[in-house]
PDB file of C-alpha atoms and ligand atoms in Angstrom:
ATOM      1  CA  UNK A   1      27.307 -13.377   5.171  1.00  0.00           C
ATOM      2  CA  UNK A   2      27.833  -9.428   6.688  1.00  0.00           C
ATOM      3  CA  UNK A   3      30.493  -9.820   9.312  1.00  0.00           C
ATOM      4  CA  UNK A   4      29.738  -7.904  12.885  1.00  0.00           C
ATOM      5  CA  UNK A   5      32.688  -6.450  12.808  1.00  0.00           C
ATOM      6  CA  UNK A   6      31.920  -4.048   9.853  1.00  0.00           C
ATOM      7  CA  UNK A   7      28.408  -3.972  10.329  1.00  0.00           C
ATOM      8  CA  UNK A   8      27.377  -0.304  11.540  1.00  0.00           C
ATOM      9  CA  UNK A   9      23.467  -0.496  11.154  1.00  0.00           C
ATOM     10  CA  UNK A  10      21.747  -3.282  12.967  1.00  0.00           C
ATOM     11  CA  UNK A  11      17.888  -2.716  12.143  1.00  0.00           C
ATOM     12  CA  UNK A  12      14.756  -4.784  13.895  1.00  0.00           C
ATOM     13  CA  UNK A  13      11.726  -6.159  12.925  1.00  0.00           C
ATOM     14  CA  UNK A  14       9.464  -5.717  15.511  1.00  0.00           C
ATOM     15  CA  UNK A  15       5.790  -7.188  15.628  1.00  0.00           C
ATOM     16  CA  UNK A  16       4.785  -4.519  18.088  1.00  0.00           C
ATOM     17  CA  UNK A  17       5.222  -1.757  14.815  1.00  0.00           C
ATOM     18  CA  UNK A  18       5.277  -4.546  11.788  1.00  0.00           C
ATOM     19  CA  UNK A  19       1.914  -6.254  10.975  1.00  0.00           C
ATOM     20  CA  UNK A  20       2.279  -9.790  10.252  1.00  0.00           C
ATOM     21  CA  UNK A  21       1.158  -9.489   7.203  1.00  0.00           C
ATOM     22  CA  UNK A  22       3.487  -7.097   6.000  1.00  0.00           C
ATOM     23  CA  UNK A  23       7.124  -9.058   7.663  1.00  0.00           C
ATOM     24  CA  UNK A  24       8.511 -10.013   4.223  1.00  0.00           C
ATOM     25  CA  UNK A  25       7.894  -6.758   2.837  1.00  0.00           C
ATOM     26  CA  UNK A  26       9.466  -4.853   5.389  1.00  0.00           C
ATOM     27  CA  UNK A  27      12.423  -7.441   6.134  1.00  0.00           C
ATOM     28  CA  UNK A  28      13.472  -7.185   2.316  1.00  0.00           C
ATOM     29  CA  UNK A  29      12.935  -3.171   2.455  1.00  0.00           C
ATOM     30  CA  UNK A  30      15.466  -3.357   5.475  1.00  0.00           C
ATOM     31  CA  UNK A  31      17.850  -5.306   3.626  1.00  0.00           C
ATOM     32  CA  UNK A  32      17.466  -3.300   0.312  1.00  0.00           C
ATOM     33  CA  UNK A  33      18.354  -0.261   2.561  1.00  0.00           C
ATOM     34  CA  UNK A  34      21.645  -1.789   3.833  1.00  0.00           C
ATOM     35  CA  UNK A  35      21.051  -2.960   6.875  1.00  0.00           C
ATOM     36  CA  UNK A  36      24.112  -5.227   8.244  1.00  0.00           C
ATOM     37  CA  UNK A  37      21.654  -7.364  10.670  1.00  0.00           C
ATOM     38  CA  UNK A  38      18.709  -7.937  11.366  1.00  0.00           C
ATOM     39  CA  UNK A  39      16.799  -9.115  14.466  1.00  0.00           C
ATOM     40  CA  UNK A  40      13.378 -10.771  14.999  1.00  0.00           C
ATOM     41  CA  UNK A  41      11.366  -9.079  17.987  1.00  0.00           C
ATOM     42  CA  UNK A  42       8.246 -11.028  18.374  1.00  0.00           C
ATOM     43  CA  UNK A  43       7.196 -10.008  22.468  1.00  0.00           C
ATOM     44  CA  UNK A  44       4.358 -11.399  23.246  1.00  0.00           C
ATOM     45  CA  UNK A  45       4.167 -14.337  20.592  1.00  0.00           C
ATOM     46  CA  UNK A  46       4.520 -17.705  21.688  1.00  0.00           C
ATOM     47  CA  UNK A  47       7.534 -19.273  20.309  1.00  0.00           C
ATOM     48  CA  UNK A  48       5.857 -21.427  17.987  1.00  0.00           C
ATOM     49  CA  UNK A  49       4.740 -18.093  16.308  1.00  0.00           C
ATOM     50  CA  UNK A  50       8.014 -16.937  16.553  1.00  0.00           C
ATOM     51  CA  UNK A  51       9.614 -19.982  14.558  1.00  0.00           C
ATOM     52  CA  UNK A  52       7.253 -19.278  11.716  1.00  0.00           C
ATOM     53  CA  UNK A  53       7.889 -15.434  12.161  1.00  0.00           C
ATOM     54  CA  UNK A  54      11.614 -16.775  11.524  1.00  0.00           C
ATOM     55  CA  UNK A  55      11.484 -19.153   9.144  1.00  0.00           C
ATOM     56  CA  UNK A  56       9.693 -16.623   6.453  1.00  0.00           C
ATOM     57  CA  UNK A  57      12.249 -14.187   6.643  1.00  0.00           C
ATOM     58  CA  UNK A  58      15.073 -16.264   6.580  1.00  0.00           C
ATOM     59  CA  UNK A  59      15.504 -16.634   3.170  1.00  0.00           C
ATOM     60  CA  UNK A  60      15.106 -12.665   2.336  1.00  0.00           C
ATOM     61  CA  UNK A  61      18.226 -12.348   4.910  1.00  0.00           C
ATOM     62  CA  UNK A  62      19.938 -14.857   3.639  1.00  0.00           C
ATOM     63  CA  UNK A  63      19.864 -13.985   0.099  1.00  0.00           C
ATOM     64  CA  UNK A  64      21.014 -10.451   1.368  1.00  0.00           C
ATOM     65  CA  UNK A  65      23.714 -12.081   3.543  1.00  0.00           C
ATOM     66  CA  UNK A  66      22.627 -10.423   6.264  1.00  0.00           C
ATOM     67  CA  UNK A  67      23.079 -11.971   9.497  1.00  0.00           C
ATOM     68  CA  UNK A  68      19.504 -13.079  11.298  1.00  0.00           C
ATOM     69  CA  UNK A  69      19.279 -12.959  15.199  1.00  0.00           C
ATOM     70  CA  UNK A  70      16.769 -13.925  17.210  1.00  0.00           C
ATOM     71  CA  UNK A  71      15.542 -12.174  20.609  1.00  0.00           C
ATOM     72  CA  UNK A  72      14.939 -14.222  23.323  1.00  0.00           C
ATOM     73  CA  UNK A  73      14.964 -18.027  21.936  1.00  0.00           C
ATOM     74  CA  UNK A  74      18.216 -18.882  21.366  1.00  0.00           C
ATOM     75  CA  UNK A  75      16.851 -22.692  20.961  1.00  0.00           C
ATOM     76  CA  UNK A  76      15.043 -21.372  17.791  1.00  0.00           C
ATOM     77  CA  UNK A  77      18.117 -20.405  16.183  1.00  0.00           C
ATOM     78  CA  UNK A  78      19.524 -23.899  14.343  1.00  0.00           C
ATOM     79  CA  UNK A  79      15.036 -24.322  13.479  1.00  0.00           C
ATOM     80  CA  UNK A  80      15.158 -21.384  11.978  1.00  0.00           C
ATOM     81  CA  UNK A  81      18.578 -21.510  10.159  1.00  0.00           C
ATOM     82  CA  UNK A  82      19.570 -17.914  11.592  1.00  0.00           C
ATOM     83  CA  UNK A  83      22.643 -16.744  12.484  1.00  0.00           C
ATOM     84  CA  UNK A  84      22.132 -15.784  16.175  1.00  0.00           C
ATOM     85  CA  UNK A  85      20.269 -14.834  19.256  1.00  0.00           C
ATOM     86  CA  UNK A  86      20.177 -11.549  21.383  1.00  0.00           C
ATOM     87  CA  UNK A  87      19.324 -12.159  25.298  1.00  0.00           C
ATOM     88  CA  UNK A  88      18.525  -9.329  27.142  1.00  0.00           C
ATOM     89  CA  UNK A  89      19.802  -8.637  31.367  1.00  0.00           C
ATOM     90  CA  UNK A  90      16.559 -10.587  32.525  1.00  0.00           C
ATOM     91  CA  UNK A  91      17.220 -13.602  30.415  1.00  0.00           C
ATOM     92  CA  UNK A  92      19.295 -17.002  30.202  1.00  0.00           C
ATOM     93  CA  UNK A  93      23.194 -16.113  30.751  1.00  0.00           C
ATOM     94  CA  UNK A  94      25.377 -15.760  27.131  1.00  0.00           C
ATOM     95  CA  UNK A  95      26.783 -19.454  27.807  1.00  0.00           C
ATOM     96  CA  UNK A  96      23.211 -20.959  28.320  1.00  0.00           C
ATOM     97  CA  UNK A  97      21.884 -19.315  25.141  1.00  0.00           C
ATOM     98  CA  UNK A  98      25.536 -19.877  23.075  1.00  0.00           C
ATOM     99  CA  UNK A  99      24.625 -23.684  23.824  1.00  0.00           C
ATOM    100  CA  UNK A 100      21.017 -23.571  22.908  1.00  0.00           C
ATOM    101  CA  UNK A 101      21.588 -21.920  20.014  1.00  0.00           C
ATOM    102  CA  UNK A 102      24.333 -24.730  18.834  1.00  0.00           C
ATOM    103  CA  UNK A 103      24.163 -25.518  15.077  1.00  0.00           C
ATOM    104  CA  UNK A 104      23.221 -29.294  14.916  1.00  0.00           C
ATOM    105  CA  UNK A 105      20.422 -29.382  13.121  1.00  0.00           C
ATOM    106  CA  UNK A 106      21.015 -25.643  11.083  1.00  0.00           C
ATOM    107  CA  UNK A 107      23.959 -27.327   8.906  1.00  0.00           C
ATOM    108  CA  UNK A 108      26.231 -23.574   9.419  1.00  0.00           C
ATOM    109  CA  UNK A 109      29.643 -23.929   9.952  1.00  0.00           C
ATOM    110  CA  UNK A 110      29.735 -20.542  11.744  1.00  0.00           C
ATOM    111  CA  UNK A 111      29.584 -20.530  15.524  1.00  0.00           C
ATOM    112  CA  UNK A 112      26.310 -18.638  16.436  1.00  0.00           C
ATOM    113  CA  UNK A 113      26.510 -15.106  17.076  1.00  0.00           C
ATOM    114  CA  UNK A 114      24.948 -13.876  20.754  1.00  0.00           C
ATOM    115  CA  UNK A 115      24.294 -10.822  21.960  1.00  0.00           C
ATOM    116  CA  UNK A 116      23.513  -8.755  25.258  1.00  0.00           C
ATOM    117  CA  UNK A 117      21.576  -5.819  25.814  1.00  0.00           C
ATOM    118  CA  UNK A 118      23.569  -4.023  28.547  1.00  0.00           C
ATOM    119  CA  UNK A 119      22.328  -0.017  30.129  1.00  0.00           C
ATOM    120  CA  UNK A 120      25.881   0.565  31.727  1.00  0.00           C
ATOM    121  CA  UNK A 121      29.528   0.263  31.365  1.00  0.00           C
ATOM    122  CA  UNK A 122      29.407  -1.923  34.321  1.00  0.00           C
ATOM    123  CA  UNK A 123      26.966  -4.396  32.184  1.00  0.00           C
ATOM    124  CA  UNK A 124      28.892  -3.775  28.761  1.00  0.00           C
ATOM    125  CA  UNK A 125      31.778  -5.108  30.758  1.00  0.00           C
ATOM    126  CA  UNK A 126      30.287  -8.191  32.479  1.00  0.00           C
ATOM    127  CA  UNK A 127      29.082  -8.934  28.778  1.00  0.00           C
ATOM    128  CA  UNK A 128      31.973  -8.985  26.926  1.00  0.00           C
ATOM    129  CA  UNK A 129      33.691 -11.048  30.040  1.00  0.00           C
ATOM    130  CA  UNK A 130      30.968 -13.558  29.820  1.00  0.00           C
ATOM    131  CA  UNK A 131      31.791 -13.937  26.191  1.00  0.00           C
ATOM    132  CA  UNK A 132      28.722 -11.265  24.376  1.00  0.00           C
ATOM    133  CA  UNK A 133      29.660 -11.477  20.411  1.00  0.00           C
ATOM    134  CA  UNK A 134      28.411  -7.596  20.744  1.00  0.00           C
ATOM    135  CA  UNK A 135      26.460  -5.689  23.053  1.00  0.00           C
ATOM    136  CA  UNK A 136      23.590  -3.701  22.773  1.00  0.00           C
ATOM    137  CA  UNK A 137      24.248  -0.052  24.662  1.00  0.00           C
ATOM    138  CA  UNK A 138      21.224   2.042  25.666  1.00  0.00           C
ATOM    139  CA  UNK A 139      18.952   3.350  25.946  1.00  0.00           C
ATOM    140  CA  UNK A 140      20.106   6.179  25.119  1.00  0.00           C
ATOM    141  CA  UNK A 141      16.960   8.063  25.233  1.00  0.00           C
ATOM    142  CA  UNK A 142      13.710   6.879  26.578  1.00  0.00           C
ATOM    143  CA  UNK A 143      11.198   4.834  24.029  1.00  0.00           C
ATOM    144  CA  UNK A 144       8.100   3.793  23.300  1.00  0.00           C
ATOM    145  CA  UNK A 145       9.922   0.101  22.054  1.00  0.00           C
ATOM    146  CA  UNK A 146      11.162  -0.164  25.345  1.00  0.00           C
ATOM    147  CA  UNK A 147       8.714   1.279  27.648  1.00  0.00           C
ATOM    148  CA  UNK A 148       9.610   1.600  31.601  1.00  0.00           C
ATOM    149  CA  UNK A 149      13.628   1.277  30.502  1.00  0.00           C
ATOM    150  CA  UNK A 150      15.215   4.933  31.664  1.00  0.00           C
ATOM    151  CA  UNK A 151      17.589   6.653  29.213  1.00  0.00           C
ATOM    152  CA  UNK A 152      21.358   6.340  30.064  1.00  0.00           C
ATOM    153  CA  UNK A 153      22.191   9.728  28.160  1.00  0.00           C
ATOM    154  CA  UNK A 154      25.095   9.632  25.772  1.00  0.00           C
ATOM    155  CA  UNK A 155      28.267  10.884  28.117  1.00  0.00           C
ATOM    156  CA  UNK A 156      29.050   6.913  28.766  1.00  0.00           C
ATOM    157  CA  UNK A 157      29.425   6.389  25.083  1.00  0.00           C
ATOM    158  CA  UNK A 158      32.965   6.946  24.691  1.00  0.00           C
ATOM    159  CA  UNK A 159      34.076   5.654  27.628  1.00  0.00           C
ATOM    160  CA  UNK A 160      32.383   2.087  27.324  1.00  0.00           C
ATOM    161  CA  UNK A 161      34.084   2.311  23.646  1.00  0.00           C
ATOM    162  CA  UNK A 162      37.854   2.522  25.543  1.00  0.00           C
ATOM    163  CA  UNK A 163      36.848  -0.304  27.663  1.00  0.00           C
ATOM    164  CA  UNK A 164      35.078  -2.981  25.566  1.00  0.00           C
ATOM    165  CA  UNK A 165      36.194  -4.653  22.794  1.00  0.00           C
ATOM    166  CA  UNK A 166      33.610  -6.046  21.295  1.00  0.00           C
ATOM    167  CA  UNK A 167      31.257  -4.226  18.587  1.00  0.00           C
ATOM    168  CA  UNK A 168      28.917  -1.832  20.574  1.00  0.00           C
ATOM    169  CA  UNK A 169      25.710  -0.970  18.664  1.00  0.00           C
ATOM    170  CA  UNK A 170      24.022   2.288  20.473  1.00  0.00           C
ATOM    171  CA  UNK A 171      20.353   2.153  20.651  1.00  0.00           C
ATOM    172  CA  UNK A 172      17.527   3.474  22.363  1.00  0.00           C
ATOM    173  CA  UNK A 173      15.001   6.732  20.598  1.00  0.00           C
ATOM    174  CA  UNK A 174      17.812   7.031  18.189  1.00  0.00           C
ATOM    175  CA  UNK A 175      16.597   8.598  14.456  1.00  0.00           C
ATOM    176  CA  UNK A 176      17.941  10.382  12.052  1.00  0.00           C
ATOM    177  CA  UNK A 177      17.564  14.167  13.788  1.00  0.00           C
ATOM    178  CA  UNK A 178      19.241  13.131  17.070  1.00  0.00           C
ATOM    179  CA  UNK A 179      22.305  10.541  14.914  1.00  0.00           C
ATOM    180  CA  UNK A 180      24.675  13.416  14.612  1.00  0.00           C
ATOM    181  CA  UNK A 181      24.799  14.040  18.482  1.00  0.00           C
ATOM    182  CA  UNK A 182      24.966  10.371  19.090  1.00  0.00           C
ATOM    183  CA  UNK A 183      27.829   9.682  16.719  1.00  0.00           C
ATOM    184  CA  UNK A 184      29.862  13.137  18.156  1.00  0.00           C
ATOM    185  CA  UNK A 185      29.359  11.390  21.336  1.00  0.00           C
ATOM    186  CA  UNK A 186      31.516   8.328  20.306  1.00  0.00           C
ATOM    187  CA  UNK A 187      28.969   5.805  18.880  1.00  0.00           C
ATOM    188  CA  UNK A 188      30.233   3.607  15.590  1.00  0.00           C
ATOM    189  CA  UNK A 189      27.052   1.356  15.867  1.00  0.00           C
ATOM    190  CA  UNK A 190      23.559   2.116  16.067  1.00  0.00           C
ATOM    191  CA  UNK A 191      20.203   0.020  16.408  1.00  0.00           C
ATOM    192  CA  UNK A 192      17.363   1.647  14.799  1.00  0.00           C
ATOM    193  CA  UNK A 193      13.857   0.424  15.716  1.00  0.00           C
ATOM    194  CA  UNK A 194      10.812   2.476  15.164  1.00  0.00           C
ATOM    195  CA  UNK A 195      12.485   5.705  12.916  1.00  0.00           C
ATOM    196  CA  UNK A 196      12.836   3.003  10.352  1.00  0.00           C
ATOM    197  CA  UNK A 197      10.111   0.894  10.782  1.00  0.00           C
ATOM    198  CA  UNK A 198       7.617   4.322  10.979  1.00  0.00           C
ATOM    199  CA  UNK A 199       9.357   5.671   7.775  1.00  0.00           C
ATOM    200  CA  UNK A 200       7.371   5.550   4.359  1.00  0.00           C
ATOM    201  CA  UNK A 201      10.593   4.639   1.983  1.00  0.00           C
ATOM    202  CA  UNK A 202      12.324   2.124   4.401  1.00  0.00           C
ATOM    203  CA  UNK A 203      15.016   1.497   2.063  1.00  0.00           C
ATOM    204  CA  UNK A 204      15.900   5.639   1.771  1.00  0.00           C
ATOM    205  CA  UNK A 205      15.758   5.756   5.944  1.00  0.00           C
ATOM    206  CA  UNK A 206      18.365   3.152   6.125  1.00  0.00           C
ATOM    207  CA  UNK A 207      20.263   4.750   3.152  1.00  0.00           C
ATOM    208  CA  UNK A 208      20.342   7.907   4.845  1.00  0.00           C
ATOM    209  CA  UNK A 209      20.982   6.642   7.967  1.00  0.00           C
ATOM    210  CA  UNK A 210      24.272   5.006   6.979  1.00  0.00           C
ATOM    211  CA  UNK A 211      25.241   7.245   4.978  1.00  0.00           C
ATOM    212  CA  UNK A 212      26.063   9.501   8.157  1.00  0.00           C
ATOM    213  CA  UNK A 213      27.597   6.791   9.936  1.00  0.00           C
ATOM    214  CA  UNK A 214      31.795   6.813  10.121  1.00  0.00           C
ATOM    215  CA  UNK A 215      32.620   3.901   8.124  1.00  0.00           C
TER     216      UNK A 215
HETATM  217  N1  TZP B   1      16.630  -2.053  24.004  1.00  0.00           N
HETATM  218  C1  TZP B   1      17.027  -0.881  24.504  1.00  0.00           C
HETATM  219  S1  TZP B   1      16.219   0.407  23.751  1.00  0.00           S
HETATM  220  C2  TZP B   1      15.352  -0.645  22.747  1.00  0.00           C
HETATM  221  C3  TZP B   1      15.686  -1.945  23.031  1.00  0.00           C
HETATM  222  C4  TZP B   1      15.136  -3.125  22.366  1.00  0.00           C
HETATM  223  C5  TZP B   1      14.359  -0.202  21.739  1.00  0.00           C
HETATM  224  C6  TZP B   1      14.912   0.744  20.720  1.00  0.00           C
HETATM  225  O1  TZP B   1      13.890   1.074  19.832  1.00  0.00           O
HETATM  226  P1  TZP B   1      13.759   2.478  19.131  1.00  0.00           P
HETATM  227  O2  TZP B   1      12.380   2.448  18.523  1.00  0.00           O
HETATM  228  O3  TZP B   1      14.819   2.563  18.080  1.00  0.00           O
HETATM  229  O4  TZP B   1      13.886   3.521  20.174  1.00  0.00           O
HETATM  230 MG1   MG B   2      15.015 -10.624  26.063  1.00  0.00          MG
END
């Protein structure tokens, strides 16, 4: 499996721009392209959607040993076999959703990986102290994937690298035109949502993508 610690592209699958039909397709593309890991999104399913959401991709990210999180069900993470779960400010504390997502019944030997979106350094901080296995840092510019969320800008970028130890993965309206400002600002980590999801060769967008990214 692709440790966290050299991943630099962390790309989502997001029901709200994937059809359902089209999750495997667009899951492998992702991986083909070199993603490092890969989330579920699924807002608005009910979980028992969501588990079946998981459970088809998992073997495409396995077989690409790409780590598989989870947003916002940590329990499904040992159903599903994936690798993690990403809670968000609103949602059960890191320790609540490390325990949930405990690997009984998954058979890894791997402790789970969970992560936190924060919007400040204050957050990224209070993440990493309540024991975040990365953060999430943005958004950096306002987005249609998370509507009513206000852009943080990018002048906190380098300072929330000096304070936090833990891999930071920028996000937020980032796409390929705007990546060279972000990564001048400090970022080593980007989330990409919709730029790669909208693209017509997903595997090329995520090419290109990393390709610009400091290794
Ligand atoms: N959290 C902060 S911004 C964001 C999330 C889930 C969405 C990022 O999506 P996009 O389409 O890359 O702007
Ligand atoms: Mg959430």
């Amino acid at each position: 499996m692709k440790s966290l610690e050299h991943a630099r592209l962390y790309g989502i699958a997001d029901l709200g721009y994937v059809p359902e039909a089209d999750l495997e397709r667009v899951v492998d593309a992702m991986c083909t392209g070199g993603v490092d890991v890969l989330q579920l999104r699924a807002k608005g399913y009910a979980e028992s959607q969501i588990e079946e959401f998981g459970c088809r991709i998992e073997p495409i990210t396995r077989a690409a040993a790409v780590p598989l999180i989870i947003n916002d069900f940590p329990e499904l993470v040992p159903t599903i076999g994936a690798q993690g779960a990403h809670t968000g400010q609103d949602d059960r504390s890191v320790s609540d959703a490390r325990w949930r997502a405990g690997r009984a019944l998954s058979g890894e030997v791997e402790p789970p990986i969970i992560g936190r979106s924060t919007h400040s350094i204050v957050q990224a901080f209070q993440a990493t102290e309540d024991g975040a296995d990365y953060i999430g840092f943005g958004p950096l510019f306002a987005t249609p994937t998370k509507p009513g969320r206000p852009a943080i800008g990018l002048a906190d970028i380098c300072e929330v690298h000096a304070r936090v130890s833990v891999p930071i993965f920028c996000i937020g309206g980032i796409h390929l035109d705007n990546l060279q400002a972000v990564i001048d600002a400090g970022a080593q980590r980007i989330v990409v949502v919709s730029a790669i999801l909208q693209a017509r060769d997903i595997p090329r967008y995520c090419r290109e993508l990393k390709s610009r990214l400091p290794l």
